[in-house]
XYZ file of C-alpha atoms in Angstrom:
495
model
C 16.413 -36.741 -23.774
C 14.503 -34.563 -21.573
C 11.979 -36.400 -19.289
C 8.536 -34.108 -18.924
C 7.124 -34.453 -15.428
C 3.180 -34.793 -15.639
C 1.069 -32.570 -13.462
C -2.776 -32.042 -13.697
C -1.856 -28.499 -12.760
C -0.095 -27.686 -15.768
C -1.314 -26.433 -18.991
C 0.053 -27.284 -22.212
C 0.443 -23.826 -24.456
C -2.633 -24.256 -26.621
C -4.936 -24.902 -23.928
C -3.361 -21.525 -21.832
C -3.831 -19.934 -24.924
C -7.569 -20.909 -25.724
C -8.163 -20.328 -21.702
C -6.321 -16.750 -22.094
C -8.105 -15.495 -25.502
C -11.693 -16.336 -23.993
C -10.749 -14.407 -20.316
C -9.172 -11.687 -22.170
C -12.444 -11.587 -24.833
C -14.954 -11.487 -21.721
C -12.843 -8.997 -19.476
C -12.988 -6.571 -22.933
C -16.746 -7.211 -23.096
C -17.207 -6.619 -19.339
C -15.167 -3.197 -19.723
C -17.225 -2.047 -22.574
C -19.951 -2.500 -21.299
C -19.134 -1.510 -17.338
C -21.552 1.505 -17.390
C -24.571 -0.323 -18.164
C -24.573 -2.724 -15.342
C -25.550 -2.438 -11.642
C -23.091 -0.487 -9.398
C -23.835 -3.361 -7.170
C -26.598 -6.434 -7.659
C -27.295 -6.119 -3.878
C -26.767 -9.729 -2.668
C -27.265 -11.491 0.705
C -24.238 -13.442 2.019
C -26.267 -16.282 1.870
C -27.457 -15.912 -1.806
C -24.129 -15.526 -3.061
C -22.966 -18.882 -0.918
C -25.743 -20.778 -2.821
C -24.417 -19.527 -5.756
C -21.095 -21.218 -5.052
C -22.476 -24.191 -3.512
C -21.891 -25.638 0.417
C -20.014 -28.727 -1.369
C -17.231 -29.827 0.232
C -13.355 -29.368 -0.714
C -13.233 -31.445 -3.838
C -11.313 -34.709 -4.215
C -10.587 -34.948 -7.770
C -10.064 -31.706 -10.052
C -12.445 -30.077 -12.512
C -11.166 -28.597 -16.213
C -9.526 -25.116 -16.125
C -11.675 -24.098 -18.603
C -14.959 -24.807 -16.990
C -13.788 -23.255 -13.696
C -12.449 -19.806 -16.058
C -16.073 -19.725 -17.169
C -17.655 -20.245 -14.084
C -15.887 -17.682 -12.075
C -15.330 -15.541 -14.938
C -19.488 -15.202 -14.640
C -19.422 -14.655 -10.814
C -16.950 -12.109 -10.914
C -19.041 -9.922 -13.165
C -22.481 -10.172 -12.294
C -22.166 -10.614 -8.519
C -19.125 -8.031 -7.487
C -19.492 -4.420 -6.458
C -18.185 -2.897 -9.823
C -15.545 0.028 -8.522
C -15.141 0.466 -11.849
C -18.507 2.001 -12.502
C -18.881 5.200 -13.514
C -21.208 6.051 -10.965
C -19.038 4.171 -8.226
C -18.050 7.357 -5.622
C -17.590 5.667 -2.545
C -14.552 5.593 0.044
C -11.315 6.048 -1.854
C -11.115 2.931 -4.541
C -10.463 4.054 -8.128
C -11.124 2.529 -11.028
C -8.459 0.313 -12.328
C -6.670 1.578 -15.453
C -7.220 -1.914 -17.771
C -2.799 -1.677 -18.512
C -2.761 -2.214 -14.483
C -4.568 -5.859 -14.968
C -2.672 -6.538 -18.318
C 0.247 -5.829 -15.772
C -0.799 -8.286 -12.913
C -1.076 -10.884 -15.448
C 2.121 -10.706 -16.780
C 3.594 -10.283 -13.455
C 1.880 -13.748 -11.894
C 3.406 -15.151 -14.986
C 6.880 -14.449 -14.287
C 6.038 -14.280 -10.565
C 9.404 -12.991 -9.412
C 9.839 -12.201 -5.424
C 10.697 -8.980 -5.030
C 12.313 -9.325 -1.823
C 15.923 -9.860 -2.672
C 17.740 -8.627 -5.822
C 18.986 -11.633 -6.976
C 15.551 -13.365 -6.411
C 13.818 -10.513 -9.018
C 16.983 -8.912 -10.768
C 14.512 -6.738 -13.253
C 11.714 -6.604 -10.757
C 13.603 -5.144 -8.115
C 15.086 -2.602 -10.933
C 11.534 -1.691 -12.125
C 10.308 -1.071 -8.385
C 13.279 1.397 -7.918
C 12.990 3.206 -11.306
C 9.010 3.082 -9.894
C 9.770 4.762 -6.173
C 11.977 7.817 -8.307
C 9.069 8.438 -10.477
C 6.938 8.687 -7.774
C 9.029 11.020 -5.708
C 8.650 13.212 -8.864
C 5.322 12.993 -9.396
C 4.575 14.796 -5.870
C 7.352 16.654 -5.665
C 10.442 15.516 -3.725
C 13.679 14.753 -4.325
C 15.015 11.668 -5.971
C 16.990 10.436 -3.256
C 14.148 9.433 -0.645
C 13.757 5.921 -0.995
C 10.644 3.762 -0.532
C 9.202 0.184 -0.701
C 5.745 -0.427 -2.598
C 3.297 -2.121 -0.083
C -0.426 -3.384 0.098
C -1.942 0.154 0.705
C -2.631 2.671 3.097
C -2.487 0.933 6.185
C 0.529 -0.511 5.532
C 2.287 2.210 4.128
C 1.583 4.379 7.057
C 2.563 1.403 9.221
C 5.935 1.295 7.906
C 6.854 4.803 7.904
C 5.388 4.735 11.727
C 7.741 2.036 12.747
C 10.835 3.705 10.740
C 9.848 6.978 12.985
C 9.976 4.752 16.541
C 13.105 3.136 15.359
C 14.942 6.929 14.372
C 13.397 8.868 17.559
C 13.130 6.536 20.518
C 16.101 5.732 22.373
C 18.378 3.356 21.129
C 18.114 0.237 23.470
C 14.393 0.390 22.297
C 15.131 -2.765 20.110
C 16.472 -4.737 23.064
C 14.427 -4.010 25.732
C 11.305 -2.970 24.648
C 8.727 -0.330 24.909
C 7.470 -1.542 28.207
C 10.684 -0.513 29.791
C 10.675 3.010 29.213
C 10.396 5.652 31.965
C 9.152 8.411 29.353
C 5.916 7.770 27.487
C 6.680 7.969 23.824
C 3.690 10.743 22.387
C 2.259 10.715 19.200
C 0.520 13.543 17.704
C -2.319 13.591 14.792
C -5.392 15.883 13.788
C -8.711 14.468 15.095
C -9.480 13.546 11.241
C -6.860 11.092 11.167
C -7.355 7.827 9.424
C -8.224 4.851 11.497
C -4.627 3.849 10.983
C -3.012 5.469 13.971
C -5.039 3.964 16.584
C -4.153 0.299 14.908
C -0.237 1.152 14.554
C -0.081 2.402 18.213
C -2.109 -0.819 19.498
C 0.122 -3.001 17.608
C 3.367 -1.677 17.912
C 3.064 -1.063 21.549
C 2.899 2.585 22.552
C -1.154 2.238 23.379
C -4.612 4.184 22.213
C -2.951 6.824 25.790
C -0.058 7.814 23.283
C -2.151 9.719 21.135
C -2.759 13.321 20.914
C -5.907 14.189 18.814
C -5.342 17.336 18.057
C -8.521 19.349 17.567
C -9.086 21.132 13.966
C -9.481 24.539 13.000
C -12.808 26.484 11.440
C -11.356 24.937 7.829
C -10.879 21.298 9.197
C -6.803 21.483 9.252
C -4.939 20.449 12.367
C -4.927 23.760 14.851
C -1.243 23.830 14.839
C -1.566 26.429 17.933
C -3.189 23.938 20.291
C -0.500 21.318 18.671
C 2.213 23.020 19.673
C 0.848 23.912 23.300
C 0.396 19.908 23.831
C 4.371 19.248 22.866
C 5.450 21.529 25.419
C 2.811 20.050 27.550
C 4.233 16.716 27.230
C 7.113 17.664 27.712
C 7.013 19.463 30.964
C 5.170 15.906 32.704
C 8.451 14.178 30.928
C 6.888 12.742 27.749
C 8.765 11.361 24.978
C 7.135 13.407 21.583
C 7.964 10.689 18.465
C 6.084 12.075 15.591
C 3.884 14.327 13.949
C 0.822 13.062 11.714
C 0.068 15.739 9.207
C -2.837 14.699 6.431
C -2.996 15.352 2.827
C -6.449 14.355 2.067
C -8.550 13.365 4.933
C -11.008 10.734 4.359
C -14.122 12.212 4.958
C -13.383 15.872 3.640
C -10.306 16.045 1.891
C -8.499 18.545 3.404
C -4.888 19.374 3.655
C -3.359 20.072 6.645
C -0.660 23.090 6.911
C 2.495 20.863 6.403
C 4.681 23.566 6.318
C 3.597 24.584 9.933
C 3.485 21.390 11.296
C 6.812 20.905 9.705
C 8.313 23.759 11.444
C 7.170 22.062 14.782
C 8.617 19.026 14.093
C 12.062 20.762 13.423
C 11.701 23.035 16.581
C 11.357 19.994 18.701
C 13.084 17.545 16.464
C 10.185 15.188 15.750
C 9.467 12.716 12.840
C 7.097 14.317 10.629
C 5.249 12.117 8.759
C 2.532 12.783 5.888
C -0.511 10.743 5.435
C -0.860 11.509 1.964
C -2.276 8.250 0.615
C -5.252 9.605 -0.977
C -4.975 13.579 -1.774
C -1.141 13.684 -2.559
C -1.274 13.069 -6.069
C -3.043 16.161 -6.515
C 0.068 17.583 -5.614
C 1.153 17.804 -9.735
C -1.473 20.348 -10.671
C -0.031 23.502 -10.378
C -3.380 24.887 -9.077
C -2.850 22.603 -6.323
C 0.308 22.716 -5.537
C 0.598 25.523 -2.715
C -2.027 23.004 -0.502
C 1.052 21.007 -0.503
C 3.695 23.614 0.754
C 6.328 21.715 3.111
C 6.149 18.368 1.596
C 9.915 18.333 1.373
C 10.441 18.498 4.665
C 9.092 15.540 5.110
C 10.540 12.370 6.935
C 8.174 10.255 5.677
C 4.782 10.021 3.276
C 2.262 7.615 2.437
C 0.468 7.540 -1.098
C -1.671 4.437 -2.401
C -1.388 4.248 -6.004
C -4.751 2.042 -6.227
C -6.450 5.434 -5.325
C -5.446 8.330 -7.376
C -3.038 6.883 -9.332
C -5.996 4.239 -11.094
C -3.348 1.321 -10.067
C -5.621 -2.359 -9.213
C -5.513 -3.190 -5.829
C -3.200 -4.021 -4.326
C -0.274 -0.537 -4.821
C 0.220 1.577 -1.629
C 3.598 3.246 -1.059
C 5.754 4.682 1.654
C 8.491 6.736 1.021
C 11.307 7.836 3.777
C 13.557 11.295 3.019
C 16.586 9.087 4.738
C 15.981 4.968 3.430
C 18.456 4.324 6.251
C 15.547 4.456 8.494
C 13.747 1.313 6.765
C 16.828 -0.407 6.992
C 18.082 0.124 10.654
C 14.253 -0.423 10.771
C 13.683 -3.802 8.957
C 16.830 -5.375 8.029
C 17.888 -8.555 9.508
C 20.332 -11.062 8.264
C 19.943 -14.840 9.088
C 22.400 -17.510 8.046
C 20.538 -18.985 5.304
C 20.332 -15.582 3.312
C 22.767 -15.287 0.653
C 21.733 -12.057 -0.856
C 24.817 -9.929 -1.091
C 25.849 -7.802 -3.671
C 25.837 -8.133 -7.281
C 29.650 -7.986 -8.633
C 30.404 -4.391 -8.126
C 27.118 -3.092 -7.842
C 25.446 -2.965 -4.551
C 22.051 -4.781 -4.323
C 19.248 -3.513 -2.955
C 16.883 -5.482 -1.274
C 13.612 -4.772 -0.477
C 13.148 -7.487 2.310
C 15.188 -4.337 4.212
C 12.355 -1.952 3.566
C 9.842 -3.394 4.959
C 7.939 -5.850 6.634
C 7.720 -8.635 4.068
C 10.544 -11.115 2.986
C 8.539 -12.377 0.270
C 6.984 -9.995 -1.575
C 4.644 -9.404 -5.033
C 5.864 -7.515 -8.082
C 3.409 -4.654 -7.207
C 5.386 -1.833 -9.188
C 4.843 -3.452 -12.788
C 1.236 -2.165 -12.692
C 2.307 1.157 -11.679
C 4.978 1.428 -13.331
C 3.628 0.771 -16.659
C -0.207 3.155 -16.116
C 2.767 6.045 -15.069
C 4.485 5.353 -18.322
C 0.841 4.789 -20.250
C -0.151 8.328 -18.944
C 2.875 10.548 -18.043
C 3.341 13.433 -16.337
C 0.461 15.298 -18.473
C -1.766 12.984 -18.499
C -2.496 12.362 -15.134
C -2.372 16.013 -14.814
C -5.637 16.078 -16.682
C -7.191 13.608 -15.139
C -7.009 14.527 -11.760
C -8.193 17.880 -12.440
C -11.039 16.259 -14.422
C -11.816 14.742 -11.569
C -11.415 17.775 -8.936
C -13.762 19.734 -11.710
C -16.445 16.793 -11.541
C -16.358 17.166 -7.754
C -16.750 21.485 -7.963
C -19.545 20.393 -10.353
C -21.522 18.331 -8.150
C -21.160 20.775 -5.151
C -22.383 23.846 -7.282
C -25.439 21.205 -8.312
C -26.250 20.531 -4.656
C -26.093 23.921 -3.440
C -27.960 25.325 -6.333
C -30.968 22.368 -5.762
C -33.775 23.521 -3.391
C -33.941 20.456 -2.098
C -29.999 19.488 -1.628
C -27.462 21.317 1.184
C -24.020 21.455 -0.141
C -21.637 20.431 2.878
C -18.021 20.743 1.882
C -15.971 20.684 -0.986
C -12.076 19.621 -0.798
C -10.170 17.889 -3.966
C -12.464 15.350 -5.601
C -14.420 14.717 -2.089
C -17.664 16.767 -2.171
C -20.354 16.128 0.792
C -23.815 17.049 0.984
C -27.036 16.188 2.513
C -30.792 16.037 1.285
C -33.125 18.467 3.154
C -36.798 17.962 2.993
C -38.854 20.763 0.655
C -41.483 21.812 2.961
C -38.572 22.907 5.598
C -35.763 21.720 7.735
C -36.403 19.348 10.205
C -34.522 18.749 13.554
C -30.761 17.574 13.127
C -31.749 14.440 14.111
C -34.074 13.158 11.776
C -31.981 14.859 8.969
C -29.087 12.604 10.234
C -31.458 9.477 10.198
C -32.395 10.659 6.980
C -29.711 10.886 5.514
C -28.378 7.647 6.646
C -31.473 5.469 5.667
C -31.115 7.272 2.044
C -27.493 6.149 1.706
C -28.333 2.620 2.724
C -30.905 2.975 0.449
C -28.711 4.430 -2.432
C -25.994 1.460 -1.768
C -28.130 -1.185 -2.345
C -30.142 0.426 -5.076
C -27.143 -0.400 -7.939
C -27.952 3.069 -9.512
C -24.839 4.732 -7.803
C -22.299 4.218 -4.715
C -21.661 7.020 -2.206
C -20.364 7.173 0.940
C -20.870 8.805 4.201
C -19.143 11.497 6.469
C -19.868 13.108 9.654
C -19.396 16.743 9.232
C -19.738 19.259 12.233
C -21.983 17.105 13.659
C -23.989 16.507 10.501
C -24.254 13.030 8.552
C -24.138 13.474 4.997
C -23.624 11.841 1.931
C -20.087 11.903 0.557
C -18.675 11.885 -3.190
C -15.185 10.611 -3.945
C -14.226 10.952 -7.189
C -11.263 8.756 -8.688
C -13.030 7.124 -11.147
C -11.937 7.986 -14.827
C -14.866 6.769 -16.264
C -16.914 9.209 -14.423
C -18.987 11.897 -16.697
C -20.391 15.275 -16.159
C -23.647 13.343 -17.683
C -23.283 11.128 -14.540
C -22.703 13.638 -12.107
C -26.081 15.006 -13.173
C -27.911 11.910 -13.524
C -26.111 11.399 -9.631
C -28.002 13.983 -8.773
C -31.788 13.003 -10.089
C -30.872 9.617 -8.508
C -30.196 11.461 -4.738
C -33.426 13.842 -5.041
C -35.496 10.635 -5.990
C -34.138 8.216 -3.528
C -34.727 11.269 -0.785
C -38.059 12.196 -1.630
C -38.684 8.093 -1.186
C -37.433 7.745 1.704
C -38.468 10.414 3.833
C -41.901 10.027 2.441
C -41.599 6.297 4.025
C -40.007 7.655 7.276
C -42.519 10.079 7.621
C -45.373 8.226 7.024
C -43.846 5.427 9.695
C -43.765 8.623 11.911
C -47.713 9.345 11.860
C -48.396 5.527 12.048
């Protein structure tokens, strides 16, 4: 007779399944209805900590289905909503509704993919996932990857893979510190934040970096790039790797990877793409030539949770060599037995990266790439490119709008007074005080970017939801909001 162990955490199936039908009922309401809430209900810290109460950890438990409810409500009515169709701030997409079917059924099962025979058809799935997303921007098959937690990470990786295939060998056993060559690192001015973490943390200093300045379009000046190598190398530098960007944050611009690759072969450097917002663009043909020289590179960096409408958490890095991640990452201690599989060789992804234990990320990719296909997504990122083109004509045409920049789905812009422009200053502090104004408000989300000296309000679109009705009503919101707010700043001004 089997003896059942009795656990106040367990459910019993008809309570799951009550529990489960409700969620699943008020997550399809919340969906549905998305569009007609606040972008964000603008709460203080300290409203939103009365609203979960300064009790104490709790000694006895509480019924799942009270808590469900309870958090089910604070979830939805006190979250910024990403999902929003008005939501066009910093890089977060909404998340296809398959990708949170997919994280459900993935907790459930709740396999670690670190080691093959921990996650036999996980670790399957994230490999079939890696190929099809070497396709979808365009290299060949045989790079290999590892899924991560996003862009940070992803860039991390393929950073450390680069120190471990360019520095010397001994590197590993005696350190960075012992090096009589400064190991160089070389990145456009526009780079992500990224690079100045991975070179704190992995030893080689903020003095390692070369911020290369950009040219009259925004892309790395390859010219002056090349003249700091040499530079470098003359005072005995140690050049590692080449940062080249598809996508920068602020603009979205792509750098010349095929020029910067040829530099990297010249003086045999790691050339790695930061790709992990503006790459996917890469499978629309009318894009495609931004993304000349992608093949040659060593390593890239995509998140899924931005263009690819993945939930957090889905970033990638893939390698053209996966030796790298595993002379890189792999270690093999005494107490793991995670060999091969018969005849078949395992592959584990503990080797790939810097996790042992790690989350079934891939399912939820996996399954929106398969949802979507090739065609599909081909549509909707040029849906969203076209949404962006549209909201840039719309500023530029609008008396009282200045049309910035316009790269992929990232358009910037700035509000400019009708009876004239003002100083750059006060248009900056303008500018600013209407996007604090506008991010608080709950009517839309933008962002900010500082562009030739000028702050202005930024639109990044990765948001299928997103309308051409919205972009329009985005733009009655701005001139509103800006007509407010300098009429407050200038009447503070006589006062």
């Amino acid at each position: 007779m089997t003896k059942i162990r009795r656990s106040s955490i367990e459910m019993d199936k008809e309570e799951f399944r009550k529990i489960g039908y409700q969620l699943i009922d008020d997550i399809s309401n919340f969906i549905d209805s998305i569009d007609q809430k606040p972008v964000t209900p603008n709460e203080s810290p300290s409203q939103l900590q009365d609203l979960l109460g300064n009790s104490s950890l709790p000694e006895y438990g509480r019924p799942a289905t009270e808590l469900i409810a309870k958090t089910t409500d604070l979830l939805f009515n006190h979250s910024l909503l990403n999902g929003h169709p008005k939501f066009l701030g910093y890089i977060t997409s909404s998340a296809a509704p398959i990708g949170a079917l997919a994280d459900l059924l993935a907790a459930s099962v709740n396999p670690n993919v670190g080691a093959h025979i921990l996650s036999p058809m996980a670790t399957e799935i994230e490999k079939q996932t890696i190929k099809w997303l070497c396709d979808f921007i365009g290299v060949p098959s045989d790079y290999g990857g590892i899924l991560v937690s996003g862009g940070n990470m992803a860039n991390f990786t393929a950073f450390l893979a680069a120190r471990t295939a360019k520095a010397p060998q001994n590197i590993k056993e005696d350190g960075i510190q012992n090096k009589s060559n400064k190991l160089t690192v070389y990145c456009s001015k526009t780079t992500h934040t990224w690079i100045e973490k991975a070179v704190v943390l992995f030893g080689l200093g903020t003095k390692s970096v070369r911020w290369i300045p950009t040219d009259a379009s925004n892309r790395m000046d390859t010219k002056v790039l090349e003249t700091t190598i040499k530079k470098d190398l003359e005072n005995h530098c140690l050049p590692l790797m080449i940062v080249g960007t598809a996508g920068d944050v602020s603009t979205g611009v792509v750098d010349n990877l095929s020029e910067i690759s040829a530099i990297c072969k010249t003086y045999n450097l790691w050339f790695h793409i930061d790709g992990a917002y503006g790459v996917p663009a890469a499978i629309v043909p009318k894009f495609k030539h931004l993304f000349e020289g992608i093949k040659e590179a060593d390593s890239i960096a995509l998140d899924p949770h931005k263009w690819l409408y993945s939930p957090l958490e889905a970033g990638c890095t893939l390698v053209k060599n996966p030796q790298h991640l595993i002379d890189t990452f792999s270690s093999h201690p005494e107490y793991y037995n995670f060999g091969n599989i018969g005849d078949d060789k395992a592959q584990n992804f503990y080797e790939y990266g810097l996790q042992n234990s790690r989350g079934f990320r891939a399912l939820k990719v996996w399954l929106a790439l398969q949802q979507i296909g090739r065609n599909g997504y081909k549509e909707l990122i040029s849906e969203d490119i076209e949404l962006s083109e549209m909201l840039y004509d719309l500023a530029d045409k609008h008396p009282e709008l200045e049309a910035v920049s316009q790269n992929l789905s990232i358009t910037t812009f700035r509000y400019v007074p009708l009876e004239g422009t003002k100083n750059k200053e006060y248009l900056n502090t303008l500018n600013e005080a209407i996007l604090n104004e506008l991010q608080t408000g709950g009517e839309v989300f933008l962002s900010n970017a500082i562009v030739n000296g000028q702050y202005s309000l930024r639109a990044c679109i990765v948001n299928f939801r997103t309308s051409r009705e919205d972009i329009k009503e985005i733009i009655e919101i701005i001139i509103r909001t800006g007509r407010k707010v300098h009429l407050k700043i200038s009447q503070t001004e006589v006062e």
